[in-house]
Amino acid sequence: MKRHFFFWPALFLLIAFVTAPLAAQQNAGLVTRLVPSVAQLTIVRGDETPFTVQAVDASGALVHVELRITGPRGLLQIGDGVVTGLEPGEYTINVSVVVPAGSTATPPSLSVPVVVTWPAVDRVVILHAATLYAGTTVTHSARAFNVDGSARPDPDLTWATSDAAVATVDAFGGVSAHAEGTVTIRASFEGVTSQIVHGVVAFPGAALELRGAPDGSVRTGDVVRFEAVVRDASGAILEDAPVNWSHGYTATAGMLGVPATGQMKQGAFVADVPGIHTVTATAGPLSARASFEAKPRDVVQELEIVGHGLEDWYRTTDIWIFEGVDGRDYAITGSKVSGGFAFFYDVTDPSAITKIDSLQVDARTINDVKASPDGRYAVLSREGATNRRDGLVILDMADPRNPRVAALYDEGITGGVHNMFAENDYLYALSNGDKYVIIDVTDIYDPKYLSEYNHPDSRLHDVWVQNGLAYSSEWGTGVVVVDVGDGRWGGSPANPVFVTSYATPTGRTHATFPYYQESTGKTYLFLGDEIMNRRGLAWAGYPRSWGSYQNQYDPETGTGGFPLVTRGFIQIVDFTHPENPEMVARYEMPEFGTHNLWVEDDKLYQSYYEGGLRVVDISGELMGNLYTQGREIAVFKPVSPVGYVANATMVWGTQPFKGHVFFSDTNSGLWSVKLLPRRRPIS
């Protein structure tokens, strides 16, 4: 294996850059206390406020030292003299003096409490979808909007009625009509009230027919769609008759005590567990029911370990598998806090993964690696360059076994490139979590700035491009969709045009994968969370007092043990109609958290950090929690006794390729596995 080292002229700035901090560190012993500009901060989400800290000696004189100022990632943004509130909540900013290497002194430090509040509420909007007939119940919902136009998630609404004799309303917006008349229903939140007036009339329904019951059994996870048809005495259909749905369950042998049985939504039903399920539709005094059996989904396949490219030198980050211009197959992996190493493998034979080269660039971490679909070039992201102009490195892959630097590019992306997406002629690169820049790489030796997209008041983590639409994952903003060549909204790579955005309830959108499902004609977006804590959960991770676990992973430096505090899940959005996206399903595996993902051939390949590699059946219409429906096909938790961290699973990135599944594990490198054919057909 060859190992290449590339040092750019900018590296020589390292001496001047480091000298000042070293001199400052020598003053660290003079500091007796730290003085913040304010004792505590209160910030409206999206706003910024000044914040500085001074170090003083015993006499109160200022001391020039380097300070480390940190806060919770994704919740606060700490800049040069300002703090920006990203998500509402109560947090802490920690400040400490940077002491010289090898010092055993405890550095002076302080903590400053921070409260991030929501903007004030501007309006409340009540939603309902049916006529209010006497003897029926119609659930109303309401949305609260802030003065900045953003929607308040899960507002704690107060509901009220003007006349309880005509209609009452419960705490959840369920309005039950009792008699004919006029009634006003009000919804209030934080001093803002909205109302809707109903004229309650007599219920004219005379018969209710329930359609859509299966002729035979279904599998858990299959969506069954029912239709309730209400007719009046003349036989005419009442289109606006409100229908309430309910579900009952009868356990079969061995299924007693199950935690969940199924989900019902506007006539659509999905069974979580096997057994006899009964769906009932009610409209006023009318009702109809249908019973059917759900059998186990039975999709499990054996998984075979094919190959392993051990990496025990650095933590492995992302991977990219591609076919080179020579017809052979290759893999690229990045590394964390490694001094800028990327590694290159020949994976033509997945059972004999062979490291063929390495390349070092001026960076602290290479988080992301990509190759163009045509195999013409590859690209490495850079974070932590010595001259603070990170950017990216474009590689000429004309000889895939000998990658050569074609260009360094940093225009508009000097602040750090965490993720990228490569097309043949265009490259999309993040800029310090603030925006993404679109680069023309028709000539990889002369890349040119083309355009950029920066969503207002938003921080992004990743971007994925498919069929002319760019899907950027932007934490609390959710997924932001931009036309960069689809054309329906007038966009192109040179002229990105906003299409829509969709915020998830968790507010931690980390990765997005769009997928067109041929069997249903639906387009789904798979939105992955990343939450690096387990606050509020009974199991927070291994105790810090457990031997080797004392040295916990430090996300700021990338050093220490391995993360044991991930959570989050995959949220699935029906994006068939981009102007009207709808959350329909999730894949939530308890106790662990998601990272990167890939979707192909009706399978979700999920990197689930400590939860390992997980392969999930996503065939057919999706609804409910795929985990409880028995849709998991295979699970593999890789470990190596001689890995960077021994015997510890931490799967980072996954990619199916030519019948195999390749994935990177932070602690043990590059793996290839294969799903074996089922011994019996799926019923």
XYZ file of C-alpha atoms in Angstrom:
683
model
C 0.000 0.000 0.000
C 1.236 3.456 -0.890
C 0.807 6.335 1.515
C 0.866 9.828 0.054
C 1.369 13.024 2.063
C 0.412 16.361 0.590
C 1.307 19.564 2.432
C 0.032 22.815 0.983
C 1.924 26.135 1.128
C -0.676 27.380 3.606
C 0.652 24.904 6.139
C 3.622 27.156 6.824
C 1.204 29.656 8.375
C 0.872 27.155 11.189
C 3.893 28.624 12.990
C 2.457 32.136 13.167
C -0.966 30.784 14.000
C 0.258 28.661 16.879
C 2.849 31.058 18.306
C 0.286 33.535 19.616
C -1.793 30.865 21.400
C 1.364 29.345 22.927
C 2.379 32.713 24.327
C -1.119 33.188 25.652
C -1.055 29.734 27.242
C 2.031 30.707 29.222
C -0.092 33.377 30.915
C -2.691 30.821 31.990
C -1.158 30.503 35.449
C -1.775 34.201 36.133
C -5.546 33.905 35.752
C -7.522 33.791 38.996
C -11.028 34.135 37.579
C -13.074 34.572 34.433
C -15.520 37.456 34.060
C -18.426 37.095 31.590
C -20.024 40.143 29.997
C -23.353 38.976 31.470
C -24.140 36.497 34.229
C -26.840 34.776 32.170
C -28.300 34.981 28.686
C -31.879 35.028 27.450
C -32.241 34.767 23.677
C -35.229 34.494 21.360
C -34.788 31.570 18.976
C -33.041 32.733 15.813
C -31.682 35.894 17.441
C -28.134 36.580 18.565
C -26.844 38.473 21.589
C -23.380 39.810 22.500
C -21.321 37.614 24.796
C -17.655 37.855 25.775
C -15.480 36.578 28.598
C -12.367 38.228 30.064
C -9.643 36.622 32.127
C -8.224 38.604 35.063
C -5.477 38.125 37.603
C -5.622 38.614 41.374
C -5.432 42.407 41.014
C -8.248 42.473 38.480
C -5.974 43.255 35.528
C -6.769 41.678 32.196
C -4.681 38.655 31.184
C -4.271 37.657 27.539
C -5.071 33.938 27.334
C -6.790 31.553 24.967
C -10.267 30.518 26.098
C -12.300 27.487 25.166
C -15.995 28.390 24.942
C -18.419 25.541 24.288
C -22.156 24.934 24.297
C -24.556 22.202 23.199
C -24.164 21.465 19.499
C -27.173 22.334 17.385
C -28.863 24.180 20.246
C -26.588 27.190 20.569
C -24.198 28.712 18.067
C -21.211 30.446 19.616
C -19.478 32.907 17.321
C -16.959 35.705 17.659
C -18.457 37.774 20.464
C -22.055 36.596 19.949
C -24.286 33.663 20.843
C -27.210 32.605 18.641
C -30.167 30.647 20.018
C -31.028 27.768 17.699
C -33.538 25.744 19.723
C -35.664 26.758 22.735
C -34.599 25.354 26.089
C -32.309 25.866 29.065
C -28.608 25.328 28.410
C -25.146 26.116 29.743
C -22.132 27.737 28.112
C -18.878 26.438 29.581
C -15.713 28.536 29.466
C -12.221 27.451 30.496
C -8.665 28.700 30.101
C -6.484 26.754 27.665
C -3.419 25.633 29.623
C -0.076 24.500 28.166
C 0.251 20.896 27.068
C 1.311 18.674 29.933
C 0.070 21.055 32.620
C -1.520 19.380 35.632
C -3.121 22.578 36.927
C -6.884 22.861 36.954
C -7.740 25.635 34.496
C -10.007 28.450 35.712
C -13.510 27.972 34.357
C -17.068 29.182 34.633
C -20.551 28.252 33.468
C -23.118 30.697 32.157
C -26.797 29.677 32.014
C -28.629 30.330 28.756
C -32.376 30.355 28.139
C -33.575 30.276 24.545
C -37.231 31.268 24.250
C -39.764 31.019 21.466
C -40.764 34.164 19.583
C -44.116 35.607 20.662
C -47.271 34.005 19.265
C -48.923 36.025 16.509
C -51.992 33.970 15.550
C -53.858 30.713 16.092
C -55.610 28.948 13.206
C -58.374 26.373 13.827
C -58.717 23.507 11.341
C -61.686 21.193 10.853
C -62.962 19.057 8.008
C -66.615 18.084 8.536
C -70.115 19.450 9.151
C -71.179 19.332 12.800
C -74.332 17.223 13.064
C -76.207 16.611 16.322
C -75.038 13.335 17.870
C -71.630 13.355 16.167
C -68.114 14.228 17.254
C -65.653 16.138 15.079
C -62.049 16.563 16.143
C -60.692 20.051 15.539
C -57.010 20.916 15.430
C -55.264 24.242 15.645
C -51.856 25.624 14.761
C -50.061 28.483 16.476
C -47.733 30.728 14.483
C -45.000 32.950 15.872
C -44.430 36.556 14.872
C -41.606 35.403 12.585
C -44.028 33.163 10.685
C -42.723 29.872 12.079
C -45.136 27.329 13.528
C -44.962 26.475 17.228
C -44.613 22.710 17.665
C -47.178 21.019 19.904
C -48.813 24.136 21.358
C -50.611 23.550 24.650
C -54.006 24.815 23.493
C -56.958 25.696 25.675
C -60.342 24.876 24.116
C -63.709 26.390 25.072
C -67.329 26.357 23.917
C -69.868 29.183 23.985
C -72.829 26.886 24.707
C -72.327 23.468 26.282
C -75.983 22.586 25.686
C -75.360 22.724 21.929
C -71.792 21.328 21.824
C -68.953 20.569 24.209
C -65.236 20.433 23.458
C -62.603 18.357 25.214
C -58.997 19.283 25.952
C -57.881 17.856 22.609
C -60.293 19.682 20.295
C -62.910 16.942 20.081
C -66.231 18.750 19.581
C -69.361 16.716 20.435
C -72.680 18.129 19.222
C -75.709 17.524 21.459
C -78.516 19.617 20.011
C -79.365 21.812 17.043
C -78.290 25.438 17.340
C -75.337 27.767 16.942
C -72.110 27.379 18.913
C -68.693 29.050 18.905
C -65.586 26.957 19.541
C -62.457 28.804 20.681
C -58.780 27.786 20.817
C -56.302 29.884 22.836
C -52.548 29.801 23.277
C -50.318 32.273 25.110
C -52.984 34.981 25.106
C -53.937 34.627 21.429
C -57.402 33.257 20.591
C -59.093 32.044 17.431
C -62.676 30.909 17.010
C -65.000 29.110 14.635
C -68.803 29.221 14.543
C -70.836 26.067 13.875
C -74.480 25.760 12.961
C -75.410 22.334 14.378
C -78.127 20.542 12.387
C -79.947 17.215 12.747
C -78.048 14.130 11.565
C -79.724 12.808 8.388
C -77.789 9.526 8.145
C -79.819 6.308 7.913
C -77.259 3.637 6.938
C -73.486 3.071 7.143
C -71.536 0.706 4.861
C -67.911 -0.264 5.564
C -65.824 -1.062 2.500
C -62.247 -2.279 2.049
C -62.090 -5.248 4.433
C -59.492 -7.810 3.255
C -60.823 -11.025 1.728
C -58.121 -13.015 3.531
C -55.312 -12.369 5.943
C -52.764 -9.561 5.684
C -49.242 -9.231 7.040
C -48.174 -6.966 9.854
C -47.066 -3.693 8.313
C -49.505 -3.905 5.391
C -51.714 -0.822 5.130
C -55.420 -1.636 4.770
C -57.594 1.262 3.611
C -61.251 1.297 4.637
C -64.023 3.538 3.371
C -67.161 4.384 5.336
C -70.155 5.290 3.173
C -73.027 7.076 4.969
C -76.401 7.351 3.221
C -79.590 9.227 4.091
C -83.099 7.788 3.990
C -83.299 8.245 0.212
C -80.049 6.358 -0.355
C -78.028 9.447 -1.240
C -74.427 9.554 0.033
C -73.666 12.133 2.727
C -70.212 13.322 1.655
C -69.663 15.492 4.734
C -70.805 13.033 7.400
C -68.151 12.857 10.159
C -66.877 9.334 10.728
C -64.972 8.177 13.821
C -62.687 5.157 13.596
C -61.657 2.678 16.289
C -59.706 -0.532 16.450
C -59.927 -3.648 18.587
C -57.571 -6.595 18.943
C -57.867 -10.258 19.890
C -54.539 -11.903 20.711
C -53.691 -15.234 19.157
C -51.615 -17.883 20.947
C -48.348 -16.463 22.258
C -49.316 -12.825 21.659
C -50.688 -11.912 25.086
C -49.259 -8.806 26.709
C -48.059 -7.108 23.530
C -47.281 -3.384 23.975
C -49.007 -2.224 20.778
C -51.368 -3.804 18.287
C -51.977 -1.408 15.388
C -52.621 2.136 14.244
C -55.709 3.739 12.725
C -55.768 7.004 10.768
C -58.752 8.285 8.765
C -59.765 4.810 7.616
C -56.223 3.526 7.057
C -55.113 0.712 9.358
C -51.814 -1.081 9.893
C -51.265 -4.026 12.229
C -48.190 -4.025 14.446
C -48.578 -7.565 15.734
C -50.208 -10.789 14.527
C -53.731 -11.565 15.677
C -57.395 -10.843 14.946
C -57.982 -7.135 14.341
C -61.361 -5.408 14.203
C -61.963 -1.996 12.654
C -65.135 -0.093 13.526
C -66.550 2.998 11.814
C -69.101 5.163 13.648
C -71.174 8.065 12.342
C -73.697 9.416 14.858
C -75.853 6.471 15.945
C -74.655 4.308 13.012
C -71.744 1.859 13.096
C -70.202 -0.948 11.049
C -67.284 -3.285 11.745
C -64.956 -5.705 9.968
C -62.589 -8.317 11.402
C -59.548 -9.900 9.732
C -56.335 -11.679 10.666
C -52.834 -10.221 10.485
C -50.032 -12.757 10.171
C -46.322 -12.225 10.909
C -44.500 -10.316 8.179
C -41.706 -12.910 8.170
C -38.995 -11.093 6.216
C -35.863 -12.047 8.153
C -32.841 -13.043 6.065
C -29.472 -14.371 7.142
C -26.571 -11.979 6.767
C -23.109 -13.222 5.861
C -19.868 -11.415 6.701
C -17.920 -11.191 3.439
C -14.916 -8.944 4.055
C -13.293 -6.510 6.475
C -10.774 -3.736 5.915
C -9.535 -3.136 9.460
C -8.627 0.414 10.454
C -7.099 0.722 13.905
C -5.079 3.882 13.320
C -7.881 6.452 13.177
C -11.604 6.655 13.616
C -13.264 5.895 10.286
C -15.901 8.358 9.096
C -17.918 8.182 5.874
C -17.515 5.838 2.927
C -18.227 5.942 -0.791
C -18.203 2.878 -3.069
C -17.963 3.338 -6.842
C -16.916 1.716 -10.083
C -13.718 3.240 -11.402
C -13.083 4.166 -15.005
C -11.022 0.962 -15.263
C -14.101 -1.158 -14.488
C -12.943 -2.225 -11.042
C -14.711 -1.304 -7.806
C -13.243 1.026 -5.197
C -14.008 2.479 -1.778
C -12.930 5.719 -0.145
C -13.112 6.336 3.593
C -12.500 9.445 5.663
C -11.128 9.754 9.174
C -11.758 11.828 12.280
C -9.141 13.959 14.030
C -6.467 12.191 11.988
C -4.488 15.059 10.549
C -6.379 14.815 7.272
C -6.139 11.218 6.044
C -8.360 9.538 3.450
C -7.959 5.872 2.544
C -8.540 4.088 -0.760
C -9.486 0.434 -1.199
C -9.979 -2.023 -4.024
C -13.266 -3.796 -3.269
C -13.729 -5.584 -6.607
C -13.641 -8.761 -4.553
C -15.671 -7.834 -1.457
C -14.169 -10.787 0.381
C -10.666 -9.402 -0.097
C -10.906 -5.692 0.722
C -7.465 -4.290 -0.035
C -6.165 -0.892 1.031
C -4.243 0.437 -1.965
C -3.455 4.031 -1.067
C -3.820 6.841 1.430
C -3.689 10.580 1.054
C -3.121 13.268 3.641
C -4.387 16.804 3.191
C -4.279 19.888 5.383
C -7.239 19.160 7.658
C -8.033 17.958 11.138
C -10.886 15.737 9.929
C -12.086 14.403 6.604
C -15.712 13.864 7.466
C -17.133 13.167 4.012
C -15.872 11.513 0.836
C -17.610 11.229 -2.522
C -16.947 10.094 -6.090
C -18.753 11.264 -9.223
C -21.207 8.785 -10.785
C -18.927 8.428 -13.824
C -15.897 7.744 -11.615
C -14.024 10.661 -13.171
C -13.205 12.403 -9.913
C -13.436 12.066 -6.154
C -13.645 14.745 -3.495
C -12.584 15.017 0.147
C -14.147 17.451 2.605
C -11.879 19.424 4.912
C -12.439 20.621 8.469
C -9.810 22.201 10.700
C -7.240 23.320 8.126
C -4.226 25.062 9.604
C -4.906 28.305 7.722
C -8.620 28.222 8.601
C -9.563 28.067 4.909
C -10.995 24.581 4.811
C -12.735 23.989 1.499
C -12.318 20.668 -0.282
C -9.865 18.648 -2.330
C -10.808 17.383 -5.806
C -8.993 14.245 -6.965
C -8.378 13.073 -10.514
C -9.409 9.394 -10.613
C -8.262 8.645 -14.169
C -6.059 6.040 -12.497
C -8.192 4.919 -9.553
C -5.243 3.138 -7.973
C -3.250 6.340 -7.933
C -5.524 9.297 -7.047
C -3.975 12.657 -7.836
C -4.911 16.104 -6.556
C -6.601 18.039 -9.341
C -7.563 21.151 -7.399
C -8.040 22.732 -4.004
C -11.268 24.689 -3.796
C -12.365 27.007 -0.993
C -14.340 29.881 -2.572
C -17.374 30.398 -0.338
C -16.587 27.326 1.772
C -13.620 28.350 3.907
C -15.475 27.780 7.188
C -15.477 23.996 7.013
C -17.058 21.408 4.709
C -18.905 18.765 6.704
C -20.761 17.086 3.838
C -20.994 17.166 0.041
C -22.857 15.653 -2.884
C -21.202 14.892 -6.228
C -22.861 14.811 -9.632
C -20.854 14.427 -12.828
C -20.642 18.132 -13.629
C -21.743 19.768 -10.372
C -20.566 19.505 -6.815
C -22.650 20.629 -3.831
C -20.552 21.516 -0.770
C -21.635 22.714 2.664
C -20.113 25.885 4.035
C -19.698 25.808 7.807
C -23.268 24.583 8.315
C -24.611 27.859 6.953
C -25.311 27.205 3.258
C -24.301 24.984 0.371
C -22.298 26.142 -2.614
C -22.775 24.685 -6.106
C -19.499 24.256 -7.993
C -19.059 23.591 -11.716
C -16.581 20.707 -11.986
C -16.820 20.122 -15.726
C -13.073 20.770 -15.634
C -11.860 19.302 -12.337
C -8.565 21.168 -12.691
C -10.426 24.470 -12.891
C -13.559 24.265 -10.676
C -15.737 27.354 -10.781
C -18.206 28.851 -8.311
C -21.683 28.669 -9.843
C -24.249 29.579 -7.190
C -25.328 28.890 -3.636
C -28.401 28.377 -1.472
C -28.699 29.714 2.074
C -32.013 29.068 3.816
C -32.935 31.941 6.165
C -32.324 31.462 9.902
C -31.298 27.849 9.477
C -28.317 25.581 10.085
C -27.698 22.620 7.805
C -25.840 19.344 8.152
C -26.140 17.533 4.825
C -27.370 17.812 1.235
C -28.523 15.100 -1.173
C -29.445 15.716 -4.812
C -31.765 13.560 -6.898
C -33.529 14.250 -10.199
C -32.860 17.974 -10.041
C -34.027 18.490 -6.450
C -31.629 19.249 -3.597
C -32.726 17.975 -0.180
C -30.805 19.695 2.600
C -31.094 18.473 6.189
C -31.288 21.561 8.375
C -31.806 20.489 12.002
C -34.779 22.405 13.461
C -35.887 23.644 10.027
C -36.189 20.030 8.899
C -35.671 19.122 5.260
C -35.433 22.017 2.790
C -36.173 21.162 -0.848
C -34.730 23.308 -3.642
C -35.117 23.069 -7.426
C -31.592 22.828 -8.866
C -32.514 21.358 -12.239
C -35.925 19.723 -11.938
C -37.298 22.841 -13.632
C -40.906 22.676 -12.407
C -40.178 25.606 -10.112
C -37.815 27.352 -12.513
C -34.606 26.217 -10.850
C -31.232 25.160 -12.200
C -27.731 24.631 -10.766
C -27.017 28.272 -11.587
C -30.339 29.444 -10.124
C -31.516 27.412 -7.083
C -35.219 27.981 -6.332
C -36.887 27.105 -3.019
C -39.690 24.523 -3.310
C -40.783 23.628 0.210
C -39.591 22.676 3.679
C -40.827 20.214 6.267
C -39.858 20.340 9.940
C -39.861 17.153 12.011
C -41.215 17.057 15.573
C -37.804 16.157 17.004
C -36.114 19.166 15.391
C -32.898 17.237 14.699
C -32.979 16.503 10.957
C -29.489 15.207 10.193
C -29.790 13.276 6.904
C -32.370 12.938 4.101
C -32.748 10.212 1.491
C -35.471 10.561 -1.191
C -36.888 7.321 -2.609
C -39.403 6.625 -5.369
C -41.347 3.431 -4.676
C -42.441 1.772 -7.922
C -45.089 -0.499 -6.386
C -47.135 2.389 -4.989
C -46.007 5.304 -7.172
C -45.184 7.228 -4.003
C -42.083 9.264 -3.235
C -40.927 8.959 0.344
C -38.374 11.050 2.194
C -36.461 9.192 4.887
C -35.349 11.797 7.430
C -32.750 10.711 9.971
C -32.305 12.306 13.386
C -29.043 12.717 15.239
C -29.336 13.352 18.961
C -26.188 12.933 21.030
C -27.840 12.475 24.419
C -30.371 10.286 26.180
C -31.873 12.889 28.468
C -35.155 11.674 29.929
C -34.541 8.009 29.115
C -34.169 5.393 31.830
C -30.983 4.058 30.218
C -28.541 6.896 29.647
C -25.583 4.662 28.707
C -22.874 2.853 30.569
C -21.911 4.477 33.897
C -18.816 6.650 33.720
C -17.335 4.699 36.614
C -17.004 1.535 34.518
C -13.285 1.100 33.897
C -12.467 2.020 30.286
C -15.709 3.940 29.969
C -14.390 6.700 32.226
C -12.785 8.334 29.206
C -16.015 9.303 27.463
C -16.083 10.436 23.858
C -15.633 14.207 23.461
C -17.593 15.449 20.409
C -15.635 18.710 20.407
C -12.244 17.078 19.954
C -13.236 13.687 18.561
C -11.102 11.941 21.172
C -11.757 9.704 24.125
C -13.904 6.605 24.348
C -16.786 5.886 22.028
C -20.200 7.597 22.071
C -22.761 5.871 24.239
C -25.384 8.564 24.229
C -27.105 8.494 20.823
C -30.803 8.512 20.145
C -33.181 9.528 17.360
C -34.915 7.644 14.581
C -35.986 7.705 10.932
C -39.073 9.785 10.164
C -40.781 8.955 6.869
C -42.587 11.648 4.883
C -44.890 11.046 1.911
C -43.450 13.521 -0.600
C -45.481 12.408 -3.604
C -46.980 15.882 -3.760
C -44.111 18.249 -2.864
C -46.439 21.112 -1.977
C -48.235 18.913 0.557
C -45.735 16.628 2.362
C -47.153 14.401 5.104
C -45.467 12.453 7.889
C -46.749 8.873 7.596
C -44.320 6.487 9.294
C -41.149 6.019 11.279
C -38.453 3.469 12.020
C -37.569 3.796 15.691
C -35.327 1.265 17.355
C -35.255 1.901 21.123
C -32.109 2.849 23.036
C -29.843 3.752 20.108
C -29.644 6.569 17.590
C -29.450 6.863 13.830
C -26.722 8.214 11.605
C -26.393 7.930 7.801
C -28.717 5.880 5.612
C -29.353 4.518 2.125
C -32.572 3.292 0.471
C -32.632 0.926 -2.499
C -34.886 -1.821 -3.898
C -37.489 -1.425 -1.130
C -34.894 -1.794 1.610
C -33.677 0.752 4.135
C -30.005 0.327 5.008
C -29.546 2.175 8.263
C -26.358 3.033 10.143
C -27.603 2.976 13.710
C -24.404 3.864 15.601
C -24.198 1.437 18.562
C -27.284 -0.310 17.167
C -25.177 -1.515 14.244
C -26.153 -2.006 10.610
C -29.894 -2.568 10.227
C -31.710 -3.604 7.058
C -35.443 -2.885 6.972
C -38.233 -3.944 4.601
C -39.961 -0.829 3.231
C -42.092 -2.549 0.578
C -45.671 -1.373 0.056
C -47.381 1.660 1.514
C -45.756 2.805 4.751
C -47.584 3.750 7.937
C -46.841 3.503 11.658
C -43.597 2.258 13.228
C -41.729 -0.152 10.952
C -39.797 -1.500 13.929
C -42.881 -2.817 15.733
C -44.298 -4.301 12.519
C -41.586 -6.938 12.157
C -40.052 -5.285 9.094
C -36.433 -5.761 10.178
C -34.672 -8.030 7.700
C -31.233 -8.234 9.291
C -29.113 -6.673 12.033
C -25.326 -6.835 12.321
C -23.194 -5.289 15.062
C -19.551 -5.333 13.975
C -16.734 -5.476 16.501
C -13.000 -6.062 16.344
C -10.740 -6.985 19.249
C -7.957 -4.954 17.630
C -9.986 -1.977 16.361
C -9.426 1.667 17.235
C -11.726 0.969 20.178
C -11.786 -2.758 20.842
C -15.072 -4.668 20.653
C -17.219 -1.549 20.283
C -19.892 -1.117 17.610
C -20.281 2.346 16.061
C -21.644 2.127 12.491
C -21.289 5.432 10.624
C -22.196 5.062 6.921
C -23.822 2.370 4.768
C -24.062 1.789 1.016
C -25.445 -1.203 -0.925
C -23.381 -1.912 -4.034
C -23.585 -4.707 -6.620
C -25.277 -7.235 -4.358
C -23.236 -6.493 -1.252
C -23.638 -4.030 1.596
C -20.604 -1.945 2.513
C -20.462 0.078 5.687
C -17.974 1.960 7.827
C -17.634 1.469 11.543
C -15.946 4.274 13.471
C -13.986 1.829 15.597
C -13.111 -0.954 13.165
C -13.002 0.363 9.577
C -14.634 -0.856 6.367
C -16.885 -3.933 6.165
C -18.762 -5.840 3.471
C -21.681 -8.167 4.156
C -24.300 -9.910 2.044
C -27.923 -10.873 2.555
C -28.404 -14.574 1.839
C -31.450 -15.774 -0.160
C -34.427 -16.753 1.945
C -34.911 -20.462 2.363
C -38.622 -20.060 1.771
C -40.578 -17.468 -0.215
C -42.195 -14.528 1.537
C -45.923 -15.293 1.771
